[in-house]
XYZ file of C-alpha atoms in Angstrom:
217
model
C -6.171 -15.516 7.986
C -9.112 -13.088 8.192
C -8.670 -12.997 11.966
C -5.058 -11.840 11.560
C -6.105 -9.045 9.222
C -8.811 -7.989 11.671
C -6.431 -8.008 14.662
C -3.867 -6.008 12.691
C -6.437 -3.309 11.861
C -7.670 -3.171 15.468
C -4.119 -2.917 16.827
C -3.309 -0.120 14.380
C -6.458 1.800 15.332
C -5.615 1.412 19.031
C -2.136 2.738 18.311
C -3.625 5.800 16.616
C -5.990 6.233 19.566
C -3.025 6.129 21.931
C -1.298 8.865 19.947
C -4.496 10.921 20.022
C -4.663 10.597 23.826
C -1.094 11.849 24.180
C -2.013 14.846 22.000
C -5.006 15.832 24.136
C -3.019 17.699 26.853
C -1.331 19.834 24.187
C -4.693 20.745 22.697
C -6.228 21.524 26.117
C -3.429 23.762 27.363
C -2.605 25.150 23.924
C -4.528 28.390 24.438
C -2.557 29.193 27.602
C 0.844 28.819 25.944
C 2.730 31.280 23.835
C 2.567 30.520 20.129
C 6.260 29.683 19.873
C 6.109 27.360 22.881
C 2.940 25.762 21.544
C 4.535 25.077 18.163
C 7.651 23.680 19.840
C 5.529 21.297 21.923
C 3.677 20.093 18.833
C 6.973 19.657 17.037
C 8.399 17.501 19.823
C 5.191 15.442 19.888
C 5.409 14.923 16.122
C 9.029 13.787 16.317
C 8.204 11.313 19.081
C 5.253 9.921 17.118
C 7.266 9.617 13.913
C 10.155 7.951 15.733
C 7.976 5.413 17.524
C 5.471 4.585 14.766
C 7.638 2.119 12.812
C 8.878 0.244 15.929
C 5.292 -0.078 17.198
C 4.032 -1.273 13.814
C 6.882 -3.778 13.662
C 5.950 -5.074 17.112
C 2.312 -5.477 16.045
C 3.282 -7.443 12.922
C 5.721 -9.709 14.770
C 3.110 -10.457 17.452
C 0.061 -11.091 15.259
C 1.693 -12.642 12.197
C 3.219 -15.654 13.890
C 2.563 -19.174 12.595
C 3.339 -22.375 14.474
C 5.034 -25.209 12.621
C 3.295 -28.520 11.969
C 4.716 -31.434 13.914
C 8.285 -32.105 14.986
C 10.775 -29.602 13.513
C 13.434 -30.979 11.194
C 17.114 -30.098 11.534
C 18.144 -26.651 10.315
C 20.362 -28.105 7.610
C 17.514 -30.255 6.294
C 15.192 -27.253 6.081
C 17.796 -25.183 4.280
C 18.540 -28.002 1.842
C 14.817 -28.252 1.103
C 14.723 -24.578 0.205
C 17.967 -24.654 -1.800
C 16.632 -27.581 -3.812
C 14.449 -25.030 -5.605
C 17.558 -24.007 -7.567
C 17.841 -27.467 -9.131
C 14.595 -27.053 -11.024
C 13.672 -24.844 -13.969
C 11.119 -22.756 -12.119
C 10.965 -18.958 -11.899
C 12.246 -18.742 -8.308
C 15.844 -18.527 -7.071
C 17.090 -19.112 -3.500
C 20.316 -17.324 -2.606
C 22.380 -18.123 0.478
C 24.024 -15.022 1.945
C 25.877 -15.225 5.266
C 23.226 -15.822 7.941
C 20.155 -15.529 5.721
C 18.489 -16.787 2.551
C 16.994 -14.539 -0.119
C 14.153 -15.944 -2.221
C 13.415 -13.947 -5.359
C 12.506 -14.188 -9.039
C 15.061 -15.907 -11.270
C 15.583 -13.021 -13.689
C 18.971 -14.441 -14.803
C 17.152 -17.356 -16.445
C 16.555 -16.468 -20.146
C 13.017 -17.874 -20.277
C 11.770 -16.119 -17.169
C 13.747 -12.943 -17.851
C 12.047 -12.477 -21.205
C 8.633 -13.047 -19.663
C 9.260 -10.554 -16.829
C 10.469 -7.998 -19.342
C 7.443 -8.576 -21.567
C 4.940 -7.947 -18.786
C 6.758 -4.755 -17.759
C 8.142 -5.683 -14.335
C 10.019 -2.762 -12.770
C 10.217 -3.934 -9.137
C 11.944 -7.042 -7.821
C 10.393 -8.736 -4.800
C 12.730 -10.424 -2.308
C 11.803 -12.578 0.670
C 14.595 -12.507 3.258
C 14.707 -15.487 5.616
C 16.486 -15.427 8.983
C 16.846 -18.726 10.856
C 16.635 -18.920 14.665
C 17.707 -22.472 15.433
C 17.138 -22.060 19.180
C 13.400 -21.424 18.790
C 13.015 -23.216 15.417
C 11.619 -20.035 13.926
C 12.177 -18.474 10.508
C 11.692 -14.709 10.344
C 10.231 -13.500 7.025
C 11.124 -9.994 5.877
C 9.769 -8.510 2.626
C 12.023 -6.334 0.483
C 11.599 -4.535 -2.811
C 14.185 -3.093 -5.186
C 14.085 -1.422 -8.578
C 14.465 -3.593 -11.671
C 15.367 -2.628 -15.251
C 15.849 -4.915 -18.216
C 18.460 -3.690 -20.682
C 19.220 -6.905 -22.547
C 17.832 -10.186 -21.178
C 19.382 -11.929 -19.393
C 22.931 -10.525 -19.718
C 22.104 -6.956 -18.710
C 19.534 -6.656 -15.943
C 19.924 -3.720 -13.574
C 18.696 -4.016 -9.993
C 18.606 -1.258 -7.393
C 21.418 -1.085 -4.870
C 19.071 -0.728 -1.895
C 16.332 -3.233 -1.032
C 13.583 -1.293 0.728
C 11.197 -2.868 3.277
C 7.690 -3.332 1.899
C 5.407 -5.437 4.053
C 3.307 -8.003 2.209
C 0.568 -9.782 4.173
C -1.506 -11.322 1.377
C -0.524 -14.966 1.795
C -2.341 -18.287 1.587
C -2.187 -21.338 3.823
C -2.947 -24.968 3.058
C -1.470 -28.314 2.107
C -1.260 -27.258 -1.541
C 1.353 -24.585 -0.820
C 4.956 -25.765 -1.085
C 8.159 -24.935 -2.958
C 7.531 -28.211 -4.788
C 4.971 -26.184 -6.756
C 7.834 -24.619 -8.683
C 8.645 -27.972 -10.281
C 7.260 -28.083 -13.791
C 6.062 -24.477 -13.604
C 4.762 -23.046 -16.857
C 4.952 -19.359 -17.844
C 1.180 -18.961 -17.807
C 1.095 -20.113 -14.178
C 2.713 -16.927 -12.853
C 1.846 -13.265 -12.529
C 5.074 -12.611 -10.556
C 3.274 -11.385 -7.472
C 4.919 -11.573 -4.013
C 2.411 -14.162 -2.808
C 3.609 -16.606 -5.453
C 6.926 -16.688 -3.628
C 5.870 -16.117 -0.040
C 2.972 -18.590 0.220
C 4.915 -21.668 -1.044
C 7.918 -20.845 1.163
C 5.622 -20.303 4.150
C 3.907 -23.635 3.526
C 7.209 -25.489 3.210
C 8.684 -24.046 6.406
C 5.549 -24.874 8.396
C 5.434 -28.428 7.012
C 9.031 -28.862 8.165
C 7.875 -28.138 11.728
C 9.433 -24.692 11.975
C 7.578 -21.589 13.150
C 7.310 -18.483 11.000
C 7.233 -14.884 12.166
C 6.674 -11.943 9.823
C 8.803 -8.850 10.372
C 8.689 -5.332 8.966
C 12.469 -5.235 8.665
Protein backbone atom coordinates (compact mmCIF):
# COMPACT_ATOMS: atom_id res chain seq x y z
CA UNK A 1 0.00 0.00 0.00
CA UNK A 2 2.92 2.34 0.74
CA UNK A 3 4.07 1.91 -2.86
CA UNK A 4 0.70 3.16 -4.13
CA UNK A 5 0.89 6.24 -1.93
CA UNK A 6 4.42 6.91 -3.14
CA UNK A 7 3.48 6.51 -6.82
CA UNK A 8 0.48 8.79 -6.35
CA UNK A 9 2.66 11.55 -4.86
CA UNK A 10 5.27 11.17 -7.62
CA UNK A 11 2.61 11.28 -10.35
CA UNK A 12 1.06 14.39 -8.82
CA UNK A 13 4.45 16.13 -8.60
CA UNK A 14 5.17 15.24 -12.24
CA UNK A 15 1.80 16.69 -13.20
CA UNK A 16 2.66 19.94 -11.42
CA UNK A 17 6.05 19.94 -13.15
CA UNK A 18 4.32 19.54 -16.51
CA UNK A 19 2.12 22.54 -15.77
CA UNK A 20 5.20 24.53 -14.75
CA UNK A 21 6.89 23.68 -18.08
CA UNK A 22 3.87 24.92 -20.03
CA UNK A 23 4.02 28.17 -18.04
CA UNK A 24 7.68 28.82 -18.85
CA UNK A 25 7.11 30.32 -22.35
CA UNK A 26 4.63 32.82 -20.90
CA UNK A 27 7.14 33.89 -18.28
CA UNK A 28 9.99 34.17 -20.82
CA UNK A 29 8.11 36.24 -23.37
CA UNK A 30 6.04 38.10 -20.78
CA UNK A 31 8.22 41.22 -20.84
CA UNK A 32 7.78 41.60 -24.61
CA UNK A 33 3.98 41.50 -24.48
CA UNK A 34 1.57 44.25 -23.66
CA UNK A 35 0.15 44.01 -20.16
CA UNK A 36 -3.37 43.26 -21.36
CA UNK A 37 -2.16 40.54 -23.73
CA UNK A 38 0.07 39.10 -21.01
CA UNK A 39 -2.82 38.91 -18.54
CA UNK A 40 -5.06 37.33 -21.18
CA UNK A 41 -2.44 34.66 -21.89
CA UNK A 42 -2.10 33.87 -18.19
CA UNK A 43 -5.86 33.73 -17.88
CA UNK A 44 -6.17 31.22 -20.73
CA UNK A 45 -3.36 29.14 -19.20
CA UNK A 46 -5.14 29.15 -15.84
CA UNK A 47 -8.43 28.04 -17.38
CA UNK A 48 -6.71 25.20 -19.23
CA UNK A 49 -4.93 24.06 -16.06
CA UNK A 50 -8.09 24.22 -13.97
CA UNK A 51 -10.09 22.35 -16.61
CA UNK A 52 -7.54 19.57 -17.01
CA UNK A 53 -6.45 19.10 -13.38
CA UNK A 54 -9.39 16.95 -12.22
CA UNK A 55 -9.37 14.68 -15.32
CA UNK A 56 -5.61 14.14 -14.94
CA UNK A 57 -5.93 13.41 -11.22
CA UNK A 58 -8.75 10.99 -11.96
CA UNK A 59 -6.58 9.22 -14.53
CA UNK A 60 -3.73 8.92 -12.01
CA UNK A 61 -6.03 7.42 -9.35
CA UNK A 62 -7.64 4.95 -11.76
CA UNK A 63 -4.22 3.81 -13.00
CA UNK A 64 -2.39 3.45 -9.68
CA UNK A 65 -5.23 2.35 -7.41
CA UNK A 66 -6.13 -0.85 -9.21
CA UNK A 67 -6.31 -4.16 -7.34
CA UNK A 68 -6.46 -7.58 -8.97
CA UNK A 69 -8.95 -10.11 -7.66
CA UNK A 70 -7.86 -13.32 -5.94
CA UNK A 71 -8.55 -16.46 -7.93
CA UNK A 72 -11.41 -17.23 -10.30
CA UNK A 73 -14.11 -14.52 -10.31
CA UNK A 74 -17.57 -15.53 -9.16
CA UNK A 75 -20.72 -14.67 -11.10
CA UNK A 76 -21.92 -11.07 -10.84
CA UNK A 77 -25.14 -12.11 -9.15
CA UNK A 78 -23.24 -14.09 -6.52
CA UNK A 79 -21.01 -11.11 -5.73
CA UNK A 80 -23.98 -8.79 -5.44
CA UNK A 81 -25.84 -11.23 -3.20
CA UNK A 82 -22.78 -11.42 -0.96
CA UNK A 83 -22.81 -7.66 -0.56
CA UNK A 84 -26.59 -7.42 -0.09
CA UNK A 85 -26.40 -10.05 2.64
CA UNK A 86 -24.97 -7.30 4.85
CA UNK A 87 -28.53 -5.98 5.20
CA UNK A 88 -29.67 -9.19 6.91
CA UNK A 89 -27.46 -8.55 9.92
CA UNK A 90 -27.68 -5.97 12.69
CA UNK A 91 -24.46 -4.19 11.83
CA UNK A 92 -23.97 -0.46 11.23
CA UNK A 93 -23.65 -0.73 7.44
CA UNK A 94 -26.40 -0.64 4.80
CA UNK A 95 -26.11 -1.70 1.14
CA UNK A 96 -28.56 -0.02 -1.23
CA UNK A 97 -29.23 -1.22 -4.77
CA UNK A 98 -29.91 1.67 -7.15
CA UNK A 99 -30.25 1.03 -10.89
CA UNK A 100 -26.78 0.04 -12.13
CA UNK A 101 -24.88 0.60 -8.89
CA UNK A 102 -24.75 -0.22 -5.18
CA UNK A 103 -24.33 2.35 -2.43
CA UNK A 104 -22.70 1.22 0.82
CA UNK A 105 -23.18 3.63 3.71
CA UNK A 106 -23.88 3.89 7.44
CA UNK A 107 -27.23 2.52 8.60
CA UNK A 108 -28.50 5.72 10.21
CA UNK A 109 -32.13 4.51 9.98
CA UNK A 110 -31.35 1.83 12.57
CA UNK A 111 -32.26 3.21 16.05
CA UNK A 112 -29.19 1.80 17.80
CA UNK A 113 -26.67 3.09 15.31
CA UNK A 114 -28.53 6.35 14.72
CA UNK A 115 -28.33 7.26 18.39
CA UNK A 116 -24.63 6.44 18.48
CA UNK A 117 -23.87 8.53 15.37
CA UNK A 118 -25.82 11.42 16.82
CA UNK A 119 -24.02 11.12 20.15
CA UNK A 120 -20.56 11.33 18.61
CA UNK A 121 -21.58 14.37 16.54
CA UNK A 122 -21.50 12.99 12.99
CA UNK A 123 -22.37 15.69 10.45
CA UNK A 124 -21.14 14.03 7.23
CA UNK A 125 -22.38 10.79 5.70
CA UNK A 126 -19.85 8.67 3.83
CA UNK A 127 -21.07 6.68 0.82
CA UNK A 128 -19.15 4.13 -1.22
CA UNK A 129 -20.62 3.87 -4.72
CA UNK A 130 -19.96 0.60 -6.53
CA UNK A 131 -20.20 0.21 -10.32
CA UNK A 132 -19.98 -3.31 -11.75
CA UNK A 133 -18.24 -4.04 -15.08
CA UNK A 134 -19.14 -7.65 -15.78
CA UNK A 135 -17.06 -7.76 -18.98
CA UNK A 136 -13.78 -7.12 -17.15
CA UNK A 137 -14.93 -8.44 -13.73
CA UNK A 138 -14.06 -5.09 -12.19
CA UNK A 139 -15.86 -3.07 -9.53
CA UNK A 140 -15.23 0.68 -9.64
CA UNK A 141 -15.18 2.32 -6.19
CA UNK A 142 -16.22 5.96 -5.95
CA UNK A 143 -16.22 7.86 -2.63
CA UNK A 144 -19.00 10.34 -1.90
CA UNK A 145 -19.84 12.57 1.03
CA UNK A 146 -23.07 14.36 1.92
CA UNK A 147 -24.26 16.48 4.82
CA UNK A 148 -26.02 14.77 7.71
CA UNK A 149 -28.24 16.23 10.45
CA UNK A 150 -30.05 14.38 13.20
CA UNK A 151 -33.35 15.96 14.19
CA UNK A 152 -35.02 13.05 15.94
CA UNK A 153 -33.42 9.59 15.69
CA UNK A 154 -34.22 7.64 13.64
CA UNK A 155 -37.49 9.11 12.29
CA UNK A 156 -36.08 12.50 11.29
CA UNK A 157 -32.59 12.38 9.83
CA UNK A 158 -31.77 14.97 7.18
CA UNK A 159 -29.21 14.16 4.49
CA UNK A 160 -27.87 16.53 1.85
CA UNK A 161 -29.39 16.39 -1.61
CA UNK A 162 -26.01 16.30 -3.36
CA UNK A 163 -23.33 13.67 -2.70
CA UNK A 164 -19.98 15.32 -3.38
CA UNK A 165 -16.87 13.38 -4.50
CA UNK A 166 -14.28 13.07 -1.74
CA UNK A 167 -11.46 10.66 -2.48
CA UNK A 168 -10.48 8.35 0.36
CA UNK A 169 -7.30 6.28 -0.06
CA UNK A 170 -6.67 5.12 3.51
CA UNK A 171 -7.64 1.47 3.17
CA UNK A 172 -6.29 -1.81 4.52
CA UNK A 173 -5.72 -5.14 2.81
CA UNK A 174 -5.59 -8.64 4.25
CA UNK A 175 -7.55 -11.81 4.90
CA UNK A 176 -9.17 -10.25 7.98
CA UNK A 177 -11.07 -7.68 5.92
CA UNK A 178 -14.53 -8.77 4.80
CA UNK A 179 -18.16 -7.65 5.06
CA UNK A 180 -18.56 -10.65 7.37
CA UNK A 181 -16.90 -8.40 9.96
CA UNK A 182 -20.19 -6.55 10.32
CA UNK A 183 -21.81 -9.64 11.83
CA UNK A 184 -21.99 -9.28 15.58
CA UNK A 185 -20.58 -5.74 15.48
CA UNK A 186 -20.63 -3.89 18.77
CA UNK A 187 -20.96 -0.10 19.14
CA UNK A 188 -17.49 0.24 20.62
CA UNK A 189 -16.00 -1.40 17.53
CA UNK A 190 -16.72 1.59 15.27
CA UNK A 191 -15.54 5.16 14.90
CA UNK A 192 -17.63 5.57 11.70
CA UNK A 193 -14.65 6.34 9.52
CA UNK A 194 -14.74 5.69 5.74
CA UNK A 195 -12.14 2.93 6.01
CA UNK A 196 -14.48 0.89 8.19
CA UNK A 197 -16.75 0.60 5.18
CA UNK A 198 -14.28 0.65 2.31
CA UNK A 199 -11.71 -1.86 3.58
CA UNK A 200 -14.20 -4.72 4.29
CA UNK A 201 -15.97 -4.17 0.95
CA UNK A 202 -12.62 -4.07 -0.86
CA UNK A 203 -11.55 -7.31 0.82
CA UNK A 204 -14.80 -9.06 -0.04
CA UNK A 205 -14.74 -8.06 -3.71
CA UNK A 206 -11.13 -9.19 -4.10
CA UNK A 207 -11.83 -12.52 -2.37
CA UNK A 208 -14.66 -13.07 -4.85
CA UNK A 209 -12.10 -12.86 -7.67
CA UNK A 210 -13.18 -9.46 -8.96
CA UNK A 211 -10.80 -6.57 -9.63
CA UNK A 212 -11.23 -3.20 -7.95
CA UNK A 213 -10.44 0.20 -9.41
CA UNK A 214 -10.69 3.43 -7.42
CA UNK A 215 -12.19 6.44 -9.18
CA UNK A 216 -12.43 10.12 -8.29
CA UNK A 217 -15.98 10.30 -9.60
